[in-house]
């Protein structure tokens, strides 16, 4: 059987069946179409303005390498007028970052972009290896994720840059959507799907231009463009919700390849159904729908995105069970009265039908951390809280 | 440690609820006895059926939620969708018990119940199957249900385009009924590339739902009862999200009004309620319950011979199947069977969270009512569709062959995102 011709140019032999829509394409057309779609995402979401200085969060992994390559190509092809900089974080994990940072350094030369490397040690006084030494292998992804998120922003601030782009792809977003549905976190769900996070109050805006790109296509793109990237997974793997959601996404993709994008679509739609959210469909303007805290962004490290400590699912299960157990012991006087008056008899679903939206998803109020000034919904941001704990332990160990 | 010694005064493991009997079962990680477990399930059911009872009370005045077009209903009228699976069978049993106990107390019947089984055996039609034989097989099963629950009416309704179009008589626009297209697409043996198992399963499920709703209206019932357990609702939530139906989730998972009917539906379809009275029981609990009921005969007797009917059923979870033959629902069933085992409260939380989502696109919304998908009947998210088109690269949608291409083209713009996906392959 002869190989099919490329559906796009009808001249070359098709070598790629796109996971996204089953289209059979030749190599040249695939690269073109991939870039065109990212371009569409960028223009329709108005991600950049001419002359904008943009830092690319670069891990040396496939996603950020492809992002850097595509942005460079599009910047030149379509005259975005962007000033692109590579920004890397050194978490201080031996054997993980040494090689990948070498990759980033080579990328900087290949793409002719300036590179800034920020270390956890200079930002927080702790490398990840030291953190793991102190708290063990379980739960350290929380530290890594929280530190990393701020590290990119702080690094960008050092460079005087107000916009960081990250390589999060459609698989990552789909995973986050399922994860937040699984743990019943509508507030995070409504934020994590928007392409831009961080509003006018935050100093650094974040966006993910590869939000609609399949991980598989990113790998194909890197392969066919012969990009120089470093492939490894974080040695401190996460478990629980994200791991569970990740496995589920992969299974769904196998059964129906379009499922990943379908989940992203559902995530965007559900975000508009969260009580208290704007009903407007446009999450792409970057202004509204972007009330998101940066620390609610799609998860942490380059490939594994781990931020959830092991046993999280079990812990949540237990907490929920405790709640259920105590539910019978208390009487919600207000609720009982409301029910009595309205005679609607609805117990669980009150928020929807009665329009009592305040109960649906707790809204967080954005402020700034009293210690470091980073935006936070708490008085003291997550990173500073974690650091406090770490530093306490360190003092003890040293004594 | 579960060894029980009946007859002894000191119980080795007393039931935490009654403290009078030996615990033989685990209920939400607490040891309970058989009687308390049965009571636990029926309490969950009664709570929900009472909620529905309040909503459907045929009260005079404008606040009544019942349809005004039908004859005045003196008693509540419900329709139960019976799949022959564990959950819907348990629901049927509980409804019967509820009715009998009311009658035994000398009260009037709390509701009239019509039970409908939607027969999907001809969807899609397979070569070499004898349609008459499969009808007879379904009727044989229904006869066993009829014998056990003589107070209820049981009906077999085939899933076919005529069922849907019969109930769409008032259709006054001249465009052909999309379900005709879908049926011809799925029944045609000339289709070069049949839709995938995932798409077939999706379409079957949504057409079944629509058929049940149409029957509910047809029988002048106020509410459609579905047997979904907590686990099933969690599966439904994630499965529909994975099929791009996030927008319709609140309509699918929550209890309350059915999606507003579009112009092609009968007017009396409006104001219907959909309720899931077993929404607070886990699937494994319903399986246990079915095994415990022995009066007048074991409930499990009804459930025999149906294990091969539904590859997504709990019984099918251990079979190894090629992923090509799996549906999204199958993946979710397998996934939640595991989660339910270790983290039952997480499962419950998924269903509860989905219930908090706001229903948009229906009447009563702040924006203009959205048009309904002509296939699944759910509100369409037109804003989302406009915004989404470009991201997909839908223009270069690969090659679609033969029948499917023409059907997909004909229906474009009339279906919701999820149905468009399933029709497309």
mmCIF file of N, CA and C in Angstrom, chain B residues 315-417:
data_model
loop_
_atom_site.group_PDB
_atom_site.id
_atom_site.type_symbol
_atom_site.label_atom_id
_atom_site.label_comp_id
_atom_site.label_asym_id
_atom_site.label_seq_id
_atom_site.Cartn_x
_atom_site.Cartn_y
_atom_site.Cartn_z
ATOM 1 N N UNK B 315 -18.140 -5.336 36.245
ATOM 2 C CA UNK B 315 -17.663 -6.700 36.064
ATOM 3 C C UNK B 315 -16.571 -6.764 34.990
ATOM 4 N N UNK B 316 -16.595 -5.797 34.100
ATOM 5 C CA UNK B 316 -15.682 -5.864 32.974
ATOM 6 C C UNK B 316 -14.320 -5.272 33.252
ATOM 7 N N UNK B 317 -14.120 -4.787 34.449
ATOM 8 C CA UNK B 317 -12.913 -4.000 34.694
ATOM 9 C C UNK B 317 -11.636 -4.818 34.663
ATOM 10 N N UNK B 318 -11.765 -6.101 34.869
ATOM 11 C CA UNK B 318 -10.525 -6.867 34.942
ATOM 12 C C UNK B 318 -10.115 -7.453 33.603
ATOM 13 N N UNK B 319 -11.026 -7.393 32.628
ATOM 14 C CA UNK B 319 -10.683 -7.959 31.345
ATOM 15 C C UNK B 319 -9.628 -7.112 30.633
ATOM 16 N N UNK B 320 -8.790 -7.786 29.903
ATOM 17 C CA UNK B 320 -7.788 -7.067 29.134
ATOM 18 C C UNK B 320 -8.310 -6.884 27.715
ATOM 19 N N UNK B 321 -8.412 -5.641 27.297
ATOM 20 C CA UNK B 321 -8.958 -5.344 25.983
ATOM 21 C C UNK B 321 -8.006 -4.383 25.282
ATOM 22 N N UNK B 322 -7.959 -4.487 23.977
ATOM 23 C CA UNK B 322 -7.160 -3.532 23.214
ATOM 24 C C UNK B 322 -7.727 -2.130 23.399
ATOM 25 N N UNK B 323 -6.845 -1.147 23.480
ATOM 26 C CA UNK B 323 -7.356 0.199 23.741
ATOM 27 C C UNK B 323 -8.203 0.724 22.587
ATOM 28 N N UNK B 324 -8.107 0.087 21.431
ATOM 29 C CA UNK B 324 -8.945 0.496 20.299
ATOM 30 C C UNK B 324 -10.413 0.184 20.566
ATOM 31 N N UNK B 325 -10.645 -0.851 21.370
ATOM 32 C CA UNK B 325 -12.015 -1.257 21.639
ATOM 33 C C UNK B 325 -12.587 -0.590 22.883
ATOM 34 N N UNK B 326 -11.780 0.232 23.506
ATOM 35 C CA UNK B 326 -12.237 0.853 24.739
ATOM 36 C C UNK B 326 -12.904 2.190 24.442
ATOM 37 N N UNK B 327 -13.831 2.545 25.303
ATOM 38 C CA UNK B 327 -14.415 3.871 25.219
ATOM 39 C C UNK B 327 -13.835 4.714 26.338
ATOM 40 N N UNK B 328 -14.069 6.029 26.251
ATOM 41 C CA UNK B 328 -13.640 6.924 27.326
ATOM 42 C C UNK B 328 -14.285 6.481 28.637
ATOM 43 N N UNK B 329 -15.546 6.055 28.538
ATOM 44 C CA UNK B 329 -16.264 5.616 29.742
ATOM 45 C C UNK B 329 -15.578 4.404 30.359
ATOM 46 N N UNK B 330 -15.111 3.490 29.506
ATOM 47 C CA UNK B 330 -14.418 2.308 30.032
ATOM 48 C C UNK B 330 -13.179 2.712 30.817
ATOM 49 N N UNK B 331 -12.416 3.647 30.250
ATOM 50 C CA UNK B 331 -11.199 4.095 30.932
ATOM 51 C C UNK B 331 -11.539 4.657 32.301
ATOM 52 N N UNK B 332 -12.608 5.461 32.349
ATOM 53 C CA UNK B 332 -12.995 6.083 33.613
ATOM 54 C C UNK B 332 -13.493 5.039 34.611
ATOM 55 N N UNK B 333 -14.242 4.057 34.111
ATOM 56 C CA UNK B 333 -14.749 3.023 35.009
ATOM 57 C C UNK B 333 -13.590 2.290 35.668
ATOM 58 N N UNK B 334 -12.594 1.950 34.848
ATOM 59 C CA UNK B 334 -11.434 1.263 35.392
ATOM 60 C C UNK B 334 -10.701 2.142 36.391
ATOM 61 N N UNK B 335 -10.562 3.390 36.021
ATOM 62 C CA UNK B 335 -9.834 4.321 36.880
ATOM 63 C C UNK B 335 -10.529 4.475 38.230
ATOM 64 N N UNK B 336 -11.831 4.723 38.189
ATOM 65 C CA UNK B 336 -12.531 4.980 39.447
ATOM 66 C C UNK B 336 -12.749 3.722 40.273
ATOM 67 N N UNK B 337 -12.731 2.564 39.634
ATOM 68 C CA UNK B 337 -12.816 1.334 40.426
ATOM 69 C C UNK B 337 -11.631 1.293 41.394
ATOM 70 N N UNK B 338 -10.474 1.734 40.906
ATOM 71 C CA UNK B 338 -9.288 1.765 41.768
ATOM 72 C C UNK B 338 -9.392 2.857 42.819
ATOM 73 N N UNK B 339 -9.764 4.061 42.377
ATOM 74 C CA UNK B 339 -9.840 5.179 43.319
ATOM 75 C C UNK B 339 -10.876 4.880 44.406
ATOM 76 N N UNK B 340 -12.004 4.304 43.997
ATOM 77 C CA UNK B 340 -13.072 4.002 44.946
ATOM 78 C C UNK B 340 -12.582 3.045 46.034
ATOM 79 N N UNK B 341 -11.733 2.126 45.624
ATOM 80 C CA UNK B 341 -11.211 1.145 46.570
ATOM 81 C C UNK B 341 -10.384 1.824 47.663
ATOM 82 N N UNK B 342 -9.497 2.724 47.255
ATOM 83 C CA UNK B 342 -8.586 3.313 48.232
ATOM 84 C C UNK B 342 -9.067 4.655 48.787
ATOM 85 N N UNK B 343 -9.693 5.439 47.955
ATOM 86 C CA UNK B 343 -10.046 6.801 48.380
ATOM 87 C C UNK B 343 -11.508 7.115 48.091
ATOM 88 N N UNK B 344 -12.436 6.426 48.792
ATOM 89 C CA UNK B 344 -13.862 6.617 48.469
ATOM 90 C C UNK B 344 -14.331 8.064 48.610
ATOM 91 N N UNK B 345 -13.760 8.795 49.547
ATOM 92 C CA UNK B 345 -14.246 10.159 49.750
ATOM 93 C C UNK B 345 -13.811 11.083 48.617
ATOM 94 N N UNK B 346 -12.693 10.754 47.986
ATOM 95 C CA UNK B 346 -12.269 11.537 46.828
ATOM 96 C C UNK B 346 -13.301 11.391 45.714
ATOM 97 N N UNK B 347 -13.788 10.167 45.531
ATOM 98 C CA UNK B 347 -14.819 9.915 44.520
ATOM 99 C C UNK B 347 -16.053 10.756 44.825
ATOM 100 N N UNK B 348 -16.473 10.731 46.079
ATOM 101 C CA UNK B 348 -17.663 11.481 46.469
ATOM 102 C C UNK B 348 -17.449 12.971 46.243
ATOM 103 N N UNK B 349 -16.232 13.412 46.482
ATOM 104 C CA UNK B 349 -15.941 14.834 46.339
ATOM 105 C C UNK B 349 -16.009 15.288 44.885
ATOM 106 N N UNK B 350 -15.617 14.419 43.968
ATOM 107 C CA UNK B 350 -15.676 14.774 42.544
ATOM 108 C C UNK B 350 -17.127 15.054 42.160
ATOM 109 N N UNK B 351 -18.003 14.141 42.562
ATOM 110 C CA UNK B 351 -19.412 14.295 42.207
ATOM 111 C C UNK B 351 -19.991 15.549 42.857
ATOM 112 N N UNK B 352 -19.603 15.790 44.101
ATOM 113 C CA UNK B 352 -20.139 16.936 44.821
ATOM 114 C C UNK B 352 -19.649 18.244 44.190
ATOM 115 N N UNK B 353 -18.370 18.262 43.823
ATOM 116 C CA UNK B 353 -17.799 19.468 43.229
ATOM 117 C C UNK B 353 -18.488 19.796 41.912
ATOM 118 N N UNK B 354 -18.701 18.769 41.098
ATOM 119 C CA UNK B 354 -19.333 19.006 39.801
ATOM 120 C C UNK B 354 -20.728 19.591 39.996
ATOM 121 N N UNK B 355 -21.353 19.221 41.109
ATOM 122 C CA UNK B 355 -22.688 19.731 41.391
ATOM 123 C C UNK B 355 -22.706 21.210 41.727
ATOM 124 N N UNK B 356 -21.530 21.773 42.017
ATOM 125 C CA UNK B 356 -21.480 23.196 42.372
ATOM 126 C C UNK B 356 -21.392 24.090 41.146
ATOM 127 N N UNK B 357 -21.135 23.506 40.007
ATOM 128 C CA UNK B 357 -20.971 24.328 38.808
ATOM 129 C C UNK B 357 -22.295 24.978 38.415
ATOM 130 N N UNK B 358 -22.178 26.144 37.834
ATOM 131 C CA UNK B 358 -23.360 26.901 37.446
ATOM 132 C C UNK B 358 -23.873 26.397 36.106
ATOM 133 N N UNK B 359 -25.181 26.267 36.007
ATOM 134 C CA UNK B 359 -25.767 25.856 34.728
ATOM 135 C C UNK B 359 -25.874 27.075 33.833
ATOM 136 N N UNK B 360 -25.215 27.016 32.718
ATOM 137 C CA UNK B 360 -25.353 28.113 31.762
ATOM 138 C C UNK B 360 -25.951 27.590 30.467
ATOM 139 N N UNK B 361 -26.541 28.502 29.739
ATOM 140 C CA UNK B 361 -27.103 28.110 28.449
ATOM 141 C C UNK B 361 -28.532 27.634 28.589
ATOM 142 N N UNK B 362 -29.027 27.603 29.811
ATOM 143 C CA UNK B 362 -30.408 27.192 29.988
ATOM 144 C C UNK B 362 -31.289 28.404 30.218
ATOM 145 N N UNK B 363 -32.564 28.156 30.393
ATOM 146 C CA UNK B 363 -33.425 29.295 30.700
ATOM 147 C C UNK B 363 -33.131 29.743 32.119
ATOM 148 N N UNK B 364 -33.432 30.963 32.403
ATOM 149 C CA UNK B 364 -33.129 31.472 33.727
ATOM 150 C C UNK B 364 -31.722 32.009 33.822
ATOM 151 N N UNK B 365 -30.950 31.813 32.784
ATOM 152 C CA UNK B 365 -29.606 32.367 32.785
ATOM 153 C C UNK B 365 -29.646 33.852 32.519
ATOM 154 N N UNK B 366 -28.519 34.520 32.728
ATOM 155 C CA UNK B 366 -28.516 35.962 32.522
ATOM 156 C C UNK B 366 -28.351 36.308 31.041
ATOM 157 N N UNK B 367 -27.761 35.414 30.297
ATOM 158 C CA UNK B 367 -27.612 35.686 28.872
ATOM 159 C C UNK B 367 -28.772 35.044 28.101
ATOM 160 N N UNK B 368 -28.848 35.286 26.839
ATOM 161 C CA UNK B 368 -29.924 34.701 26.044
ATOM 162 C C UNK B 368 -29.722 33.194 26.007
ATOM 163 N N UNK B 369 -30.842 32.473 25.947
ATOM 164 C CA UNK B 369 -30.752 31.023 25.991
ATOM 165 C C UNK B 369 -29.941 30.507 24.801
ATOM 166 N N UNK B 370 -29.053 29.595 25.093
ATOM 167 C CA UNK B 370 -28.236 29.039 24.021
ATOM 168 C C UNK B 370 -29.059 28.040 23.229
ATOM 169 N N UNK B 371 -28.653 27.784 22.014
ATOM 170 C CA UNK B 371 -29.344 26.768 21.247
ATOM 171 C C UNK B 371 -28.863 25.401 21.717
ATOM 172 N N UNK B 372 -29.733 24.421 21.558
ATOM 173 C CA UNK B 372 -29.376 23.084 22.019
ATOM 174 C C UNK B 372 -28.697 22.318 20.897
ATOM 175 N N UNK B 373 -27.820 21.427 21.278
ATOM 176 C CA UNK B 373 -27.212 20.524 20.311
ATOM 177 C C UNK B 373 -28.308 19.622 19.765
ATOM 178 N N UNK B 374 -28.328 19.437 18.464
ATOM 179 C CA UNK B 374 -29.426 18.681 17.873
ATOM 180 C C UNK B 374 -29.265 17.178 18.084
ATOM 181 N N UNK B 375 -28.129 16.785 18.607
ATOM 182 C CA UNK B 375 -27.922 15.364 18.837
ATOM 183 C C UNK B 375 -28.132 14.998 20.303
ATOM 184 N N UNK B 376 -27.346 15.589 21.182
ATOM 185 C CA UNK B 376 -27.452 15.185 22.588
ATOM 186 C C UNK B 376 -28.450 16.039 23.350
ATOM 187 N N UNK B 377 -28.859 17.163 22.775
ATOM 188 C CA UNK B 377 -29.872 17.981 23.425
ATOM 189 C C UNK B 377 -29.339 18.902 24.507
ATOM 190 N N UNK B 378 -28.024 18.879 24.707
ATOM 191 C CA UNK B 378 -27.438 19.752 25.718
ATOM 192 C C UNK B 378 -27.282 21.168 25.138
ATOM 193 N N UNK B 379 -27.265 22.171 26.002
ATOM 194 C CA UNK B 379 -27.053 23.528 25.479
ATOM 195 C C UNK B 379 -25.692 23.613 24.790
ATOM 196 N N UNK B 380 -25.655 24.393 23.729
ATOM 197 C CA UNK B 380 -24.385 24.553 23.029
ATOM 198 C C UNK B 380 -23.682 25.803 23.516
ATOM 199 N N UNK B 381 -22.379 25.699 23.515
ATOM 200 C CA UNK B 381 -21.552 26.795 24.009
ATOM 201 C C UNK B 381 -21.028 27.554 22.799
ATOM 202 N N UNK B 382 -21.846 28.460 22.290
ATOM 203 C CA UNK B 382 -21.471 29.092 21.029
ATOM 204 C C UNK B 382 -20.287 30.036 21.187
ATOM 205 N N UNK B 383 -20.236 30.727 22.312
ATOM 206 C CA UNK B 383 -19.089 31.607 22.547
ATOM 207 C C UNK B 383 -17.799 30.804 22.521
ATOM 208 N N UNK B 384 -17.834 29.688 23.247
ATOM 209 C CA UNK B 384 -16.652 28.845 23.309
ATOM 210 C C UNK B 384 -16.283 28.317 21.937
ATOM 211 N N UNK B 385 -17.294 27.975 21.132
ATOM 212 C CA UNK B 385 -17.024 27.445 19.799
ATOM 213 C C UNK B 385 -16.279 28.461 18.947
ATOM 214 N N UNK B 386 -16.739 29.705 18.990
ATOM 215 C CA UNK B 386 -16.120 30.750 18.180
ATOM 216 C C UNK B 386 -14.653 30.928 18.583
ATOM 217 N N UNK B 387 -14.434 30.973 19.870
ATOM 218 C CA UNK B 387 -13.093 31.216 20.363
ATOM 219 C C UNK B 387 -12.177 30.035 20.042
ATOM 220 N N UNK B 388 -12.762 28.869 19.974
ATOM 221 C CA UNK B 388 -11.946 27.665 19.908
ATOM 222 C C UNK B 388 -11.490 27.337 18.495
ATOM 223 N N UNK B 389 -12.332 27.609 17.510
ATOM 224 C CA UNK B 389 -12.080 27.133 16.157
ATOM 225 C C UNK B 389 -10.630 27.232 15.712
ATOM 226 N N UNK B 390 -10.050 28.414 15.895
ATOM 227 C CA UNK B 390 -8.716 28.625 15.367
ATOM 228 C C UNK B 390 -7.650 27.772 16.016
ATOM 229 N N UNK B 391 -7.840 27.466 17.288
ATOM 230 C CA UNK B 391 -6.801 26.754 18.009
ATOM 231 C C UNK B 391 -6.621 25.337 17.474
ATOM 232 N N UNK B 392 -7.701 24.804 16.939
ATOM 233 C CA UNK B 392 -7.697 23.403 16.563
ATOM 234 C C UNK B 392 -7.053 23.142 15.222
ATOM 235 N N UNK B 393 -7.053 24.141 14.391
ATOM 236 C CA UNK B 393 -6.669 23.881 13.017
ATOM 237 C C UNK B 393 -7.714 22.987 12.386
ATOM 238 N N UNK B 394 -8.996 23.298 12.674
ATOM 239 C CA UNK B 394 -10.061 22.419 12.189
ATOM 240 C C UNK B 394 -10.168 22.475 10.675
ATOM 241 N N UNK B 395 -9.695 23.579 10.091
ATOM 242 C CA UNK B 395 -9.771 23.709 8.619
ATOM 243 C C UNK B 395 -9.081 22.529 7.940
ATOM 244 N N UNK B 396 -7.913 22.158 8.461
ATOM 245 C CA UNK B 396 -7.200 21.048 7.820
ATOM 246 C C UNK B 396 -7.427 19.785 8.628
ATOM 247 N N UNK B 397 -8.661 19.364 8.610
ATOM 248 C CA UNK B 397 -9.078 18.290 9.495
ATOM 249 C C UNK B 397 -8.707 16.913 8.964
ATOM 250 N N UNK B 398 -7.661 16.831 8.197
ATOM 251 C CA UNK B 398 -7.292 15.522 7.662
ATOM 252 C C UNK B 398 -8.319 15.085 6.635
ATOM 253 N N UNK B 399 -8.297 13.848 6.274
ATOM 254 C CA UNK B 399 -9.294 13.391 5.301
ATOM 255 C C UNK B 399 -10.369 12.609 6.036
ATOM 256 N N UNK B 400 -11.567 12.910 5.699
ATOM 257 C CA UNK B 400 -12.664 12.126 6.238
ATOM 258 C C UNK B 400 -13.280 11.410 5.068
ATOM 259 N N UNK B 401 -13.552 10.150 5.316
ATOM 260 C CA UNK B 401 -13.953 9.358 4.163
ATOM 261 C C UNK B 401 -15.444 9.155 4.088
ATOM 262 N N UNK B 402 -15.927 9.150 2.866
ATOM 263 C CA UNK B 402 -17.270 8.701 2.524
ATOM 264 C C UNK B 402 -18.382 9.298 3.357
ATOM 265 N N UNK B 403 -19.205 8.412 3.897
ATOM 266 C CA UNK B 403 -20.420 8.804 4.590
ATOM 267 C C UNK B 403 -20.153 9.787 5.713
ATOM 268 N N UNK B 404 -19.090 9.491 6.440
ATOM 269 C CA UNK B 404 -18.891 10.281 7.631
ATOM 270 C C UNK B 404 -18.601 11.726 7.284
ATOM 271 N N UNK B 405 -17.848 11.893 6.212
ATOM 272 C CA UNK B 405 -17.516 13.251 5.813
ATOM 273 C C UNK B 405 -18.780 14.046 5.512
ATOM 274 N N UNK B 406 -19.682 13.393 4.741
ATOM 275 C CA UNK B 406 -20.878 14.130 4.356
ATOM 276 C C UNK B 406 -21.761 14.397 5.572
ATOM 277 N N UNK B 407 -21.844 13.405 6.462
ATOM 278 C CA UNK B 407 -22.660 13.604 7.653
ATOM 279 C C UNK B 407 -22.069 14.703 8.514
ATOM 280 N N UNK B 408 -20.748 14.629 8.704
ATOM 281 C CA UNK B 408 -20.090 15.624 9.543
ATOM 282 C C UNK B 408 -20.283 17.014 8.955
ATOM 283 N N UNK B 409 -20.190 17.107 7.622
ATOM 284 C CA UNK B 409 -20.335 18.409 6.979
ATOM 285 C C UNK B 409 -21.767 18.923 7.119
ATOM 286 N N UNK B 410 -22.721 17.997 6.954
ATOM 287 C CA UNK B 410 -24.113 18.407 7.015
ATOM 288 C C UNK B 410 -24.485 18.908 8.404
ATOM 289 N N UNK B 411 -23.866 18.324 9.403
ATOM 290 C CA UNK B 411 -24.270 18.651 10.776
ATOM 291 C C UNK B 411 -23.441 19.770 11.383
ATOM 292 N N UNK B 412 -22.444 20.201 10.654
ATOM 293 C CA UNK B 412 -21.556 21.211 11.245
ATOM 294 C C UNK B 412 -22.349 22.448 11.663
ATOM 295 N N UNK B 413 -22.051 22.929 12.844
ATOM 296 C CA UNK B 413 -22.741 24.122 13.304
ATOM 297 C C UNK B 413 -24.063 23.833 13.987
ATOM 298 N N UNK B 414 -24.460 22.560 13.998
ATOM 299 C CA UNK B 414 -25.733 22.238 14.659
ATOM 300 C C UNK B 414 -25.503 21.349 15.875
ATOM 301 N N UNK B 415 -24.284 20.913 16.040
ATOM 302 C CA UNK B 415 -23.979 20.019 17.149
ATOM 303 C C UNK B 415 -23.085 20.725 18.160
ATOM 304 N N UNK B 416 -23.055 20.180 19.382
ATOM 305 C CA UNK B 416 -22.137 20.705 20.374
ATOM 306 C C UNK B 416 -20.746 20.152 20.065
ATOM 307 N N UNK B 417 -19.777 20.709 20.730
ATOM 308 C CA UNK B 417 -18.394 20.317 20.486
ATOM 309 C C UNK B 417 -18.190 18.814 20.674
#
